[in-house]
Amino acid sequence: MTAFVQPDGINTKPLVQARNVHKAYEHLEVLKGIDLDVMSGEVVVILGPSGSGKSTFLRCINHLEAIQKGFIEVDGDQIGYRVKNDRLEKLSANGIAKQRRKIGMVFQQFNLYPHMTVLQNIIEAPVGVHGHNRKEAIETAKGLLQRVGLLEKADNYPRQLSGGQQQRVAIARALAIKPKLMLFDEPTSALDPELVGEVLATMKDLAKQGLTMIVVTHEIGFAREAADRVVFMDGGVIVEQGKPEEVIGNPQHPRTQAFLSRFL
Amino acid sequence: MSNNITTNAAPSGAADFRDVATAHTPFRTWRLLLWLVIAIVVVDFGWIVANNENFGWPVVAQYFFDPTVIQGLYVSLGLTVVGMILGVIVGLVIAIMRMSSDRLASGFASLFIWFFRGTPLLVQLIFWYNMSTLFPNLSIAIPFGPTLASWDTNSVITPMTAAIVGLALNEAAYMAEIIRGGLISVDRGQAETAEAFGMTKARALWRIIIPQAMRSIVPPTGNQLISMIKATSLVSVIAMADLLYSVQSIYNRTFEIIPMLLVAVLWYLLITSILNIGQNYIEAYYGRSDRRNAGAPKPVAVTEEASH
Ligand SMILES: Nc1ncnc2c1ncn2[C@@H]1O[C@H](COP(=O)(O)OP(=O)(O)OP(=O)(O)O)[C@@H](O)[C@H]1O
Ligand SMILES: [Mg+2]
């Protein structure tokens, strides 16, 4: 299988750049100035208590939510905007759709298309959005299914699969568009405990292959094993970040300590 | 006696009669009696109707395939099909406008639905038919500017166009609400996923949202189609020669009112029965992803079988 290492590994411009990101819902301030750089091939795990704004931040990265202040750039594109005559201009919905095409996303509730078979789910975006050749897309899809261990389920409908299998299909679907960046929002939270392992194993596999990933999760074990960097968020700001053994093994901030103590 | 007790106590013996495979249904006397009573009433009623000379069954048989009646039938079916197709297309547009965040679009859609659902279809048809008294000329013009083209209203609004426009716009108002209900019923996460994968809104609607909405759109649409067939009988008031109008034109000559109305009734029943069957197959098609029996992952084969 081809690895996901980006060729431009040396001239180190971050793949994702977030600067002073602010986001509010009406009067509720959810993000209060987030700064984060993610390098190509890096796996960043975001930890934090419920309501700290992790999902919101992830959704801002591919502009599912608009931010009110600051900027977010992915692979040189400021998603949702373009520069015209030295001024920033809001893009139309279809313009934003185009920019999103290099970002894959995996949701807590899987969100497979229930009216399509597993194979149709996977080739929908490559064929319909990216204009790939259908035959090749099917071959790629089968390769991806093989990789997540579900090749024999290609012609089943999502409802006929277990939760863990559905989430692995969702991962294969996101990989099928050959994303430069993958976003995971609590991919194992909706799963029964015995199914969590198979999904995490698939994700660790991707991490090893050098795919750039931002993962929101409560799985401390995954963070410790697979993350290059752990970011701890609380109250809409990044409280602490660093190597997993630092942040998880020896947290400096009292709020991080309090949060992690619950997992011991 | 002692034998009996041992059977009850021994678990192996108990398992024999407790196995549900050996269960039988006891004879239900009351149910049979009820069946008999209903059957007798139905047969008796049928007998009375069939033997009552006032129904004029020979006349019904004579005119059932009469060219005038068949012509009217074609008109009714044609109006239904065209009205329904236009109604669904306009209804879809109105539903999307109604759901849009654009105030102007959703306001217009609400107004459309309010007006066409709020007034009787019969009145709408008569209005369209008498358009020429309101607007003697129809023209394409730049607002407050020069006229580009103009037609005499009476040459554009024939009974046929009045009927089609009237039926289609009325249908569109109802379909818009049915379609909107269907679109709303689809999990929000689906639209969001399509968006995250870079689909345009139109593509997400067409490929992801509408196919899922169909499950809740089809049953009420079947209802609409059936009431549409009957609603076409209203166009007889604007001198459109539909099924009802043609049987009327016959009984105006022969005065065989009841038999001729029976001809129309039987045709309407026949068509709605056929539509019911069609609806069942369509519902089965859109429900195909619901089957949990993972042993049969070949949905296409299932629908092909169903169409035999
Ligand atoms: N669409 C919305 N409208 C209003 N408030 C929202 C919306 N989405 C999220 N919020 C609020 O924003 C805050 C942050 O939510 P977010 O989902 O980002 O938290 P989270 O860190 O992902 O939590 P969890 O671990 O429970 O998923 C919460 O207080 C939530 O109630
Ligand atoms: Mg969340």
Coordinates of C-alpha atoms and ligand atoms in Angstrom, one line a residue:
Chain A
M1 CA 0.0 0.0 0.0
T2 CA 1.2 3.5 -0.8
A3 CA 2.3 5.5 2.2
F4 CA 1.0 8.9 2.9
V5 CA 4.3 10.7 3.5
Q6 CA 4.2 14.0 1.8
P7 CA 7.1 14.7 -0.6
D8 CA 7.7 18.2 0.8
G9 CA 9.1 17.0 4.1
I10 CA 12.1 19.3 4.3
N11 CA 10.8 22.9 3.6
T12 CA 8.8 22.8 6.7
K13 CA 5.7 24.8 6.2
P14 CA 3.0 23.3 8.5
L15 CA 0.1 21.5 6.7
V16 CA -2.4 23.1 9.1
Q17 CA -1.9 26.5 10.6
A18 CA -4.5 27.9 13.0
R19 CA -3.9 31.4 14.4
N20 CA -5.9 33.1 17.2
V21 CA -9.1 31.2 16.3
H22 CA -12.2 32.5 17.9
K23 CA -15.7 31.0 17.6
A24 CA -18.9 31.8 19.4
Y25 CA -22.4 30.5 19.1
E26 CA -24.6 33.5 19.7
H27 CA -23.2 34.6 23.1
L28 CA -21.5 31.4 24.0
E29 CA -17.8 31.8 23.4
V30 CA -16.5 28.3 22.5
L31 CA -13.1 28.9 21.1
K32 CA -11.1 31.7 22.6
G33 CA -7.9 32.0 20.6
I34 CA -6.5 28.7 19.5
D35 CA -3.0 28.6 17.9
L36 CA -2.0 25.2 16.4
D37 CA 0.4 24.1 13.7
V38 CA 0.3 20.6 12.4
M39 CA 3.2 19.3 10.2
S40 CA 2.9 17.0 7.3
G41 CA 2.8 13.4 8.6
E42 CA 2.2 14.4 12.1
V43 CA -0.4 12.7 14.3
V44 CA -2.0 15.2 16.8
V45 CA -4.4 13.9 19.5
I46 CA -6.7 16.5 21.1
L47 CA -7.8 15.6 24.6
G48 CA -10.0 17.6 26.9
P49 CA -13.2 17.5 29.0
S50 CA -16.6 17.5 27.4
G51 CA -17.7 20.9 26.2
S52 CA -14.2 22.3 25.9
G53 CA -14.6 22.9 22.2
K54 CA -12.7 20.0 20.6
S55 CA -15.4 19.0 18.1
T56 CA -16.0 22.7 17.3
F57 CA -12.4 23.3 16.5
L58 CA -12.2 20.2 14.3
R59 CA -15.3 21.3 12.4
C60 CA -13.8 24.8 12.0
I61 CA -10.7 23.2 10.3
N62 CA -12.8 22.1 7.2
H63 CA -15.1 25.1 7.6
L64 CA -18.2 23.1 8.6
E65 CA -18.4 25.9 11.0
A66 CA -17.3 29.5 10.2
I67 CA -14.9 31.2 12.7
Q68 CA -15.3 34.8 13.7
K69 CA -11.7 35.9 14.2
G70 CA -8.3 34.6 13.3
F71 CA -7.5 32.3 10.4
I72 CA -7.1 28.6 9.6
E73 CA -5.0 27.5 6.6
V74 CA -4.8 23.9 5.3
D75 CA -2.2 23.1 2.6
G76 CA -2.0 26.7 1.6
D77 CA -5.7 27.2 1.3
Q78 CA -7.6 29.4 3.7
I79 CA -10.8 27.2 3.7
G80 CA -13.9 29.3 3.0
Y81 CA -12.0 32.4 1.7
R82 CA -9.8 33.6 -1.1
V83 CA -7.6 36.6 -1.6
K84 CA -8.7 38.9 -4.3
N85 CA -7.1 42.4 -5.0
D86 CA -5.3 42.1 -1.6
R87 CA -8.6 41.7 0.2
L88 CA -10.1 38.6 1.8
E89 CA -13.3 37.5 0.1
K90 CA -15.8 34.9 1.3
L91 CA -16.2 32.0 -1.1
S92 CA -19.5 30.6 -2.4
A93 CA -20.7 27.2 -1.0
N94 CA -19.4 25.4 -4.2
G95 CA -16.0 27.1 -3.9
I96 CA -15.7 25.9 -0.3
A97 CA -16.7 22.4 -1.4
K98 CA -13.8 22.4 -3.8
Q99 CA -11.3 23.4 -1.1
R100 CA -12.6 20.7 1.2
R101 CA -11.7 17.9 -1.1
K102 CA -8.3 17.2 0.3
I103 CA -9.6 16.7 3.9
G104 CA -11.1 13.4 5.0
M105 CA -13.4 13.3 8.0
V106 CA -14.6 10.5 10.3
F107 CA -17.5 11.1 12.5
Q108 CA -18.6 9.8 15.9
Q109 CA -21.8 8.4 14.5
F110 CA -20.1 6.9 11.4
N111 CA -22.6 8.7 9.1
L112 CA -22.4 6.1 6.3
Y113 CA -24.9 6.6 3.5
P114 CA -27.5 4.0 4.6
H115 CA -29.1 3.7 1.1
M116 CA -25.8 2.7 -0.5
T117 CA -23.8 -0.5 -0.2
V118 CA -20.4 -0.4 1.4
L119 CA -18.6 -0.2 -1.9
Q120 CA -21.0 2.5 -3.2
N121 CA -20.3 4.5 0.0
I122 CA -16.6 4.4 -0.7
I123 CA -16.6 5.3 -4.4
E124 CA -19.2 8.0 -4.1
A125 CA -16.8 10.9 -3.5
P126 CA -13.9 9.7 -5.6
V127 CA -16.2 9.2 -8.7
G128 CA -18.8 11.8 -8.1
V129 CA -16.7 14.6 -6.6
H130 CA -13.2 14.0 -7.7
G131 CA -14.1 12.7 -11.1
H132 CA -12.0 9.6 -10.8
N133 CA -12.5 6.7 -13.3
R134 CA -15.1 4.4 -11.9
K135 CA -13.3 1.1 -12.5
E136 CA -10.1 2.4 -10.8
A137 CA -12.2 3.8 -7.9
I138 CA -13.7 0.4 -7.4
E139 CA -10.2 -1.2 -7.4
T140 CA -9.0 1.4 -4.9
A141 CA -12.0 0.9 -2.8
K142 CA -11.5 -2.9 -2.7
G143 CA -7.9 -2.3 -1.7
L144 CA -9.0 -0.1 1.2
L145 CA -11.6 -2.6 2.3
Q146 CA -9.0 -5.3 2.3
R147 CA -6.8 -3.1 4.5
V148 CA -9.6 -2.5 7.1
G149 CA -10.4 -6.2 6.8
L150 CA -13.9 -5.9 5.4
L151 CA -13.5 -6.9 1.7
E152 CA -16.2 -9.6 2.1
K153 CA -18.7 -6.9 3.2
A154 CA -18.4 -4.8 0.0
D155 CA -22.0 -5.5 -1.2
N156 CA -23.7 -5.2 2.2
Y157 CA -25.6 -2.3 3.4
P158 CA -24.3 -0.3 6.4
R159 CA -27.2 -1.5 8.6
Q160 CA -26.0 -5.1 8.2
L161 CA -22.7 -4.3 9.8
S162 CA -21.7 -4.0 13.4
G163 CA -20.7 -0.5 14.7
G164 CA -17.0 -1.3 14.6
Q165 CA -17.3 -2.5 11.0
Q166 CA -19.3 0.6 10.0
Q167 CA -16.6 2.8 11.5
R168 CA -13.9 1.0 9.6
V169 CA -15.9 1.4 6.4
A170 CA -16.2 5.1 7.3
I171 CA -12.4 5.3 7.6
A172 CA -11.9 3.5 4.2
R173 CA -14.4 6.0 2.7
A174 CA -12.5 9.0 4.0
L175 CA -9.2 7.4 2.7
A176 CA -10.6 6.8 -0.7
I177 CA -10.3 10.5 -1.6
K178 CA -6.6 10.3 -0.9
P179 CA -6.7 13.1 1.7
K180 CA -3.8 15.2 2.8
L181 CA -5.3 15.5 6.2
M182 CA -7.7 13.3 8.2
L183 CA -9.9 14.6 10.9
F184 CA -11.4 12.1 13.5
D185 CA -14.0 13.3 15.9
E186 CA -14.3 10.7 18.7
P187 CA -14.4 7.8 16.3
T188 CA -14.8 5.2 19.0
S189 CA -17.2 6.9 21.4
A190 CA -20.3 5.3 19.9
L191 CA -18.9 1.8 20.0
D192 CA -19.3 -1.0 22.4
P193 CA -16.1 -1.5 24.4
E194 CA -15.2 -4.8 22.6
L195 CA -15.4 -3.1 19.2
V196 CA -13.1 -0.1 20.1
G197 CA -9.9 -2.1 19.6
E198 CA -10.4 -2.9 15.9
V199 CA -11.0 0.7 15.0
L200 CA -8.1 2.0 17.0
A201 CA -5.9 -0.7 15.4
T202 CA -6.9 0.6 11.9
M203 CA -6.1 4.2 13.0
K204 CA -2.7 3.2 14.4
D205 CA -1.9 1.5 11.1
L206 CA -2.7 4.8 9.3
A207 CA -0.5 6.8 11.7
K208 CA 2.4 4.5 11.0
Q209 CA 2.0 5.1 7.3
G210 CA 2.6 8.8 7.8
L211 CA -0.9 10.1 7.2
T212 CA -1.4 13.5 8.8
M213 CA -4.1 13.1 11.4
I214 CA -5.9 15.2 13.9
V215 CA -7.8 13.0 16.3
V216 CA -10.2 14.0 19.0
T217 CA -10.6 11.1 21.4
H218 CA -10.9 10.0 25.0
E219 CA -8.7 6.9 24.4
I220 CA -5.6 7.8 26.4
G221 CA -4.0 4.6 25.3
F222 CA -4.2 5.5 21.7
A223 CA -2.8 9.0 22.4
R224 CA 0.2 7.4 24.2
E225 CA 1.0 4.9 21.5
A226 CA 0.1 6.6 18.2
A227 CA 0.4 10.4 18.8
D228 CA 3.4 12.5 17.9
R229 CA 1.9 15.3 19.9
V230 CA -0.9 15.6 22.5
V231 CA -2.9 18.8 22.8
F232 CA -5.0 19.3 25.9
M233 CA -7.9 21.7 25.5
D234 CA -10.1 23.2 28.2
G235 CA -12.5 26.1 28.2
G236 CA -11.9 27.0 24.5
V237 CA -8.1 27.3 24.8
I238 CA -5.1 25.0 24.5
V239 CA -3.9 24.6 28.0
E240 CA -0.9 22.3 27.4
Q241 CA 0.7 20.4 24.5
G242 CA 3.8 18.3 23.9
K243 CA 5.0 14.7 23.4
P244 CA 2.5 12.1 24.8
E245 CA 5.0 11.0 27.4
E246 CA 5.2 14.6 28.6
V247 CA 1.6 15.6 28.6
I248 CA 0.1 12.3 29.7
G249 CA 3.1 11.0 31.7
N250 CA 4.0 14.2 33.5
P251 CA 1.3 16.9 33.0
Q252 CA 2.3 20.3 34.2
H253 CA -1.0 22.2 34.3
P254 CA -3.4 21.5 37.2
R255 CA -6.4 21.2 34.8
T256 CA -4.6 18.6 32.7
Q257 CA -3.6 16.7 35.9
A258 CA -7.3 16.8 37.1
F259 CA -8.5 15.5 33.7
L260 CA -6.0 12.7 33.4
S261 CA -6.4 11.6 37.0
R262 CA -9.8 10.3 35.9
F263 CA -8.3 7.8 33.6
L264 CA -5.9 6.2 36.1
Chain B
M1 CA -50.9 -41.7 37.6
S2 CA -47.3 -42.3 38.8
N3 CA -46.3 -42.2 35.2
N4 CA -47.7 -38.7 34.8
I5 CA -45.7 -37.4 37.7
T6 CA -42.5 -38.8 36.4
T7 CA -43.0 -37.0 33.1
N8 CA -43.5 -33.7 34.8
A9 CA -40.5 -34.1 36.9
A10 CA -38.1 -35.4 34.3
P11 CA -36.5 -32.5 32.4
S12 CA -35.9 -34.5 29.2
G13 CA -39.6 -35.4 29.0
A14 CA -40.7 -31.8 29.6
A15 CA -38.5 -30.6 26.8
D16 CA -40.6 -32.6 24.3
F17 CA -43.9 -30.8 24.6
R18 CA -42.3 -27.4 25.4
D19 CA -40.5 -27.3 22.1
V20 CA -42.5 -24.6 20.2
A21 CA -42.2 -26.6 17.0
T22 CA -44.8 -28.9 18.4
A23 CA -47.3 -26.1 19.2
H24 CA -50.7 -26.1 17.4
T25 CA -53.4 -23.5 17.0
P26 CA -56.6 -24.3 18.8
F27 CA -59.8 -24.1 16.8
R28 CA -61.3 -20.6 17.2
T29 CA -65.1 -20.9 16.9
W30 CA -66.0 -17.2 17.3
R31 CA -63.6 -16.2 14.7
L32 CA -65.0 -18.6 12.2
L33 CA -68.5 -17.4 13.0
L34 CA -67.5 -13.8 12.4
W35 CA -66.0 -14.7 9.1
L36 CA -69.1 -16.5 8.0
V37 CA -71.4 -13.5 8.9
I38 CA -69.2 -11.1 7.0
A39 CA -69.0 -13.4 4.0
I40 CA -72.7 -13.9 3.9
V41 CA -73.4 -10.1 4.1
V42 CA -70.9 -9.4 1.3
V43 CA -72.2 -12.1 -1.0
D44 CA -75.8 -11.0 -0.3
F45 CA -75.0 -7.4 -1.1
G46 CA -73.2 -8.4 -4.3
W47 CA -76.2 -10.5 -5.3
I48 CA -78.6 -7.7 -4.7
V49 CA -76.5 -5.3 -6.7
A50 CA -75.9 -7.7 -9.6
N51 CA -79.6 -8.6 -9.9
N52 CA -81.0 -5.1 -9.5
E53 CA -82.1 -4.1 -13.0
N54 CA -81.8 -0.4 -12.2
F55 CA -78.0 -0.7 -12.2
G56 CA -78.3 -1.6 -15.9
W57 CA -75.3 -4.0 -16.1
P58 CA -75.9 -4.8 -19.7
V59 CA -75.6 -1.1 -20.5
V60 CA -72.4 -0.9 -18.4
A61 CA -70.9 -3.8 -20.4
Q62 CA -72.0 -2.2 -23.7
Y63 CA -70.4 1.2 -23.0
F64 CA -67.4 0.0 -21.0
F65 CA -65.1 0.1 -24.0
D66 CA -67.0 2.7 -26.0
P67 CA -64.6 4.9 -28.0
T68 CA -65.9 8.1 -26.3
V69 CA -65.3 6.5 -22.8
I70 CA -61.8 5.3 -23.8
Q71 CA -61.0 8.7 -25.2
G72 CA -62.0 10.3 -21.9
L73 CA -60.0 7.7 -20.0
Y74 CA -56.9 8.7 -22.0
V75 CA -57.5 12.4 -21.2
S76 CA -57.9 11.7 -17.5
L77 CA -54.8 9.5 -17.4
G78 CA -52.8 12.1 -19.5
L79 CA -53.9 14.9 -17.2
T80 CA -52.9 12.9 -14.1
V81 CA -49.5 12.0 -15.5
V82 CA -48.6 15.5 -16.7
G83 CA -50.1 17.2 -13.7
M84 CA -48.3 14.9 -11.3
I85 CA -44.9 15.2 -13.0
L86 CA -45.2 19.0 -13.2
G87 CA -46.5 19.0 -9.7
V88 CA -43.6 17.0 -8.3
I89 CA -41.0 19.1 -10.2
V90 CA -42.5 22.4 -9.1
G91 CA -43.2 21.0 -5.6
L92 CA -39.5 20.0 -5.3
V93 CA -38.4 23.5 -6.2
I94 CA -40.9 25.1 -3.8
A95 CA -39.8 22.7 -1.0
I96 CA -36.1 23.6 -1.5
M97 CA -37.0 27.3 -1.6
R98 CA -39.1 26.9 1.6
M99 CA -36.1 25.3 3.4
S100 CA -33.5 27.8 2.1
S101 CA -32.1 30.4 4.5
D102 CA -32.9 33.1 1.9
R103 CA -35.8 35.1 3.3
L104 CA -37.2 36.0 -0.1
A105 CA -37.2 32.4 -1.4
S106 CA -38.7 30.9 1.7
G107 CA -41.3 33.7 1.9
F108 CA -42.3 33.2 -1.7
A109 CA -42.6 29.4 -1.2
S110 CA -44.8 29.9 1.9
L111 CA -47.0 32.3 0.0
F112 CA -47.4 29.8 -2.9
I113 CA -48.3 27.0 -0.6
W114 CA -50.7 29.1 1.5
F115 CA -52.6 30.3 -1.6
F116 CA -52.8 27.0 -3.6
R117 CA -53.7 24.9 -0.6
G118 CA -56.0 27.4 0.8
T119 CA -58.4 27.7 -2.1
P120 CA -60.6 25.0 -3.7
L121 CA -59.2 23.4 -6.8
L122 CA -62.5 23.8 -8.6
V123 CA -62.3 27.6 -8.1
Q124 CA -58.6 27.6 -9.3
L125 CA -59.5 25.7 -12.4
I126 CA -62.3 28.1 -13.3
F127 CA -60.0 31.1 -12.7
W128 CA -57.4 29.7 -15.0
Y129 CA -60.0 28.9 -17.6
N130 CA -61.4 32.5 -17.4
M131 CA -58.0 34.1 -17.4
S132 CA -58.9 36.1 -20.5
T133 CA -61.5 38.1 -18.6
L134 CA -58.8 39.2 -16.1
F135 CA -55.9 39.6 -18.6
P136 CA -57.1 39.8 -22.2
N137 CA -53.5 39.7 -23.4
L138 CA -50.4 37.9 -22.2
S139 CA -47.1 39.5 -23.0
I140 CA -43.5 39.2 -22.3
A141 CA -42.2 42.6 -21.3
I142 CA -39.5 44.3 -19.4
P143 CA -41.1 45.6 -16.2
F144 CA -42.2 49.2 -16.7
G145 CA -40.5 48.9 -20.1
P146 CA -41.2 47.9 -23.7
T147 CA -43.2 44.8 -24.6
L148 CA -41.3 42.0 -26.4
A149 CA -44.1 39.7 -27.4
S150 CA -47.8 39.4 -26.8
W151 CA -50.5 36.9 -27.3
D152 CA -54.3 36.8 -27.1
T153 CA -55.0 35.0 -23.8
N154 CA -57.8 32.9 -25.2
S155 CA -55.4 31.4 -27.7
V156 CA -52.9 30.4 -25.0
I157 CA -55.3 29.3 -22.2
T158 CA -57.3 26.5 -23.8
P159 CA -59.3 24.1 -21.6
M160 CA -56.3 21.8 -21.8
T161 CA -53.7 24.3 -20.6
A162 CA -56.0 25.7 -18.0
A163 CA -56.6 22.1 -16.7
I164 CA -52.8 21.3 -16.7
V165 CA -51.8 24.5 -15.1
G166 CA -54.5 24.3 -12.5
L167 CA -53.9 20.7 -11.5
A168 CA -50.1 21.1 -11.6
L169 CA -49.9 24.2 -9.4
N170 CA -52.4 22.8 -6.9
E171 CA -50.5 19.5 -6.8
A172 CA -47.2 21.3 -6.4
A173 CA -48.4 23.0 -3.2
Y174 CA -49.2 19.7 -1.6
M175 CA -46.1 17.9 -3.0
A176 CA -43.9 20.7 -1.7
E177 CA -45.0 20.0 1.9
I178 CA -44.7 16.2 1.4
I179 CA -41.2 16.6 -0.1
R180 CA -40.1 19.0 2.6
G181 CA -41.3 16.6 5.3
G182 CA -39.3 13.9 3.6
L183 CA -36.1 16.0 3.4
I184 CA -36.4 17.0 7.0
S185 CA -36.8 13.4 8.1
V186 CA -33.2 12.6 6.9
D187 CA -30.6 12.7 9.6
R188 CA -28.7 16.0 9.6
G189 CA -25.4 14.2 9.8
Q190 CA -26.0 13.0 6.2
A191 CA -26.0 16.5 4.8
E192 CA -23.0 17.4 6.9
T193 CA -21.0 14.3 5.8
A194 CA -21.8 15.1 2.1
E195 CA -20.6 18.7 2.8
A196 CA -17.4 17.5 4.5
F197 CA -16.6 15.3 1.5
G198 CA -16.8 18.4 -0.8
M199 CA -20.1 17.7 -2.5
T200 CA -22.0 20.6 -3.9
K201 CA -25.4 21.2 -2.3
A202 CA -27.1 20.1 -5.5
R203 CA -25.2 16.8 -5.6
A204 CA -25.7 16.1 -1.9
L205 CA -29.4 16.7 -2.4
W206 CA -29.6 14.4 -5.4
R207 CA -27.4 11.6 -4.4
I208 CA -27.6 11.5 -0.6
I209 CA -30.7 13.3 0.8
I210 CA -33.4 12.7 -1.7
P211 CA -32.9 8.9 -2.0
Q212 CA -33.2 8.6 1.8
A213 CA -36.2 11.0 1.9
M214 CA -38.0 8.9 -0.7
R215 CA -39.0 6.4 2.0
S216 CA -41.2 8.9 3.6
I217 CA -42.2 10.7 0.4
V218 CA -43.5 7.7 -1.6
P219 CA -46.5 6.7 0.5
P220 CA -48.2 10.1 0.7
T221 CA -47.3 10.7 -2.9
G222 CA -49.2 7.5 -3.8
N223 CA -52.2 9.0 -2.0
Q224 CA -51.8 12.2 -3.9
L225 CA -51.6 10.4 -7.2
I226 CA -54.8 8.6 -6.5
S227 CA -56.7 11.7 -5.4
M228 CA -55.2 13.4 -8.5
I229 CA -56.9 10.9 -10.7
K230 CA -60.2 11.6 -9.1
A231 CA -59.5 15.4 -9.1
T232 CA -59.2 15.3 -12.8
S233 CA -62.9 14.8 -12.9
L234 CA -63.2 18.4 -11.8
V235 CA -62.0 19.6 -15.2
S236 CA -65.3 18.5 -16.7
V237 CA -66.6 21.9 -15.5
I238 CA -64.2 23.7 -17.9
A239 CA -65.4 21.5 -20.8
M240 CA -62.3 19.2 -20.8
A241 CA -63.5 15.9 -22.2
D242 CA -62.1 13.6 -19.4
L243 CA -63.6 10.3 -18.3
L244 CA -66.4 11.8 -16.3
Y245 CA -67.2 14.4 -19.0
S246 CA -67.5 11.7 -21.6
V247 CA -69.8 9.5 -19.7
Q248 CA -71.9 12.6 -18.9
S249 CA -72.0 13.4 -22.6
I250 CA -73.3 9.9 -23.2
Y251 CA -76.0 9.9 -20.5
N252 CA -77.1 13.3 -21.6
R253 CA -78.2 11.5 -24.8
T254 CA -79.4 8.2 -23.5
F255 CA -80.5 9.2 -19.9
E256 CA -78.9 6.0 -18.6
I257 CA -77.3 8.0 -15.8
I258 CA -76.5 5.2 -13.2
P259 CA -75.0 2.7 -15.7
M260 CA -72.8 5.3 -17.3
L261 CA -71.6 6.6 -13.9
L262 CA -70.8 2.9 -13.0
V263 CA -68.7 2.7 -16.1
A264 CA -66.6 5.7 -14.8
V265 CA -66.5 4.3 -11.3
L266 CA -65.2 0.9 -12.4
W267 CA -62.5 2.6 -14.5
Y268 CA -61.4 4.8 -11.6
L269 CA -61.3 1.8 -9.3
L270 CA -59.3 -0.2 -11.9
I271 CA -56.7 2.5 -12.3
T272 CA -56.3 3.1 -8.6
S273 CA -55.9 -0.6 -7.9
I274 CA -53.1 -0.8 -10.5
L275 CA -51.5 2.2 -8.9
N276 CA -51.7 0.6 -5.5
I277 CA -49.7 -2.4 -6.7
G278 CA -47.1 -0.1 -8.3
Q279 CA -46.8 1.8 -5.1
N280 CA -46.0 -1.4 -3.2
Y281 CA -43.1 -2.2 -5.5
I282 CA -41.7 1.3 -5.3
E283 CA -41.9 1.2 -1.5
A284 CA -40.1 -2.1 -1.4
Y285 CA -37.4 -0.7 -3.7
Y286 CA -36.7 2.3 -1.4
G287 CA -36.8 0.1 1.7
R288 CA -34.2 -2.4 0.3
S289 CA -31.3 -1.1 2.5
D290 CA -33.4 -1.9 5.5
R291 CA -33.3 -5.6 5.3
R292 CA -31.1 -7.0 7.9
N293 CA -30.7 -10.5 6.5
A294 CA -27.1 -10.2 5.7
G295 CA -27.2 -13.5 3.9
A296 CA -28.6 -11.9 0.8
P297 CA -26.4 -8.9 -0.1
K298 CA -27.8 -8.8 -3.7
P299 CA -30.4 -6.1 -3.6
V300 CA -30.8 -5.9 -7.4
A301 CA -31.8 -9.5 -7.6
V302 CA -34.5 -8.9 -4.9
T303 CA -36.1 -6.1 -6.9
E304 CA -35.9 -8.0 -10.1
E305 CA -37.7 -10.9 -8.5
A306 CA -40.3 -8.5 -7.1
S307 CA -41.2 -7.2 -10.6
H308 CA -42.3 -10.6 -11.9
Ligands
LIG1 N1 -24.5 24.3 17.0 C1 -24.3 24.7 18.3 N2 -25.0 25.7 18.7 C2 -24.8 26.2 20.0 N3 -23.9 25.7 20.8 C3 -23.1 24.7 20.4 C4 -23.2 24.2 19.1 N4 -22.3 23.2 19.0 C5 -21.6 23.2 20.1 N5 -22.1 24.1 21.0 C6 -21.6 24.3 22.4 O1 -20.2 24.6 22.3 C7 -19.5 24.0 23.3 C8 -18.4 23.1 22.8 O2 -18.9 22.0 22.1 P1 -18.0 20.9 21.5 O3 -19.0 20.0 20.8 O4 -17.0 21.5 20.7 O5 -17.4 20.2 22.8 P2 -16.4 19.0 22.8 O6 -15.2 19.4 23.4 O7 -16.4 18.3 21.5 O8 -17.2 18.0 23.9 P3 -17.5 16.5 23.8 O9 -16.3 15.8 24.4 O10 -18.7 16.3 24.7 O11 -17.8 16.1 22.4 C9 -20.5 23.3 24.2 O12 -20.8 24.1 25.3 C10 -21.7 23.1 23.3 O13 -22.9 23.2 24.0
MG2 MG -17.2 16.5 20.7

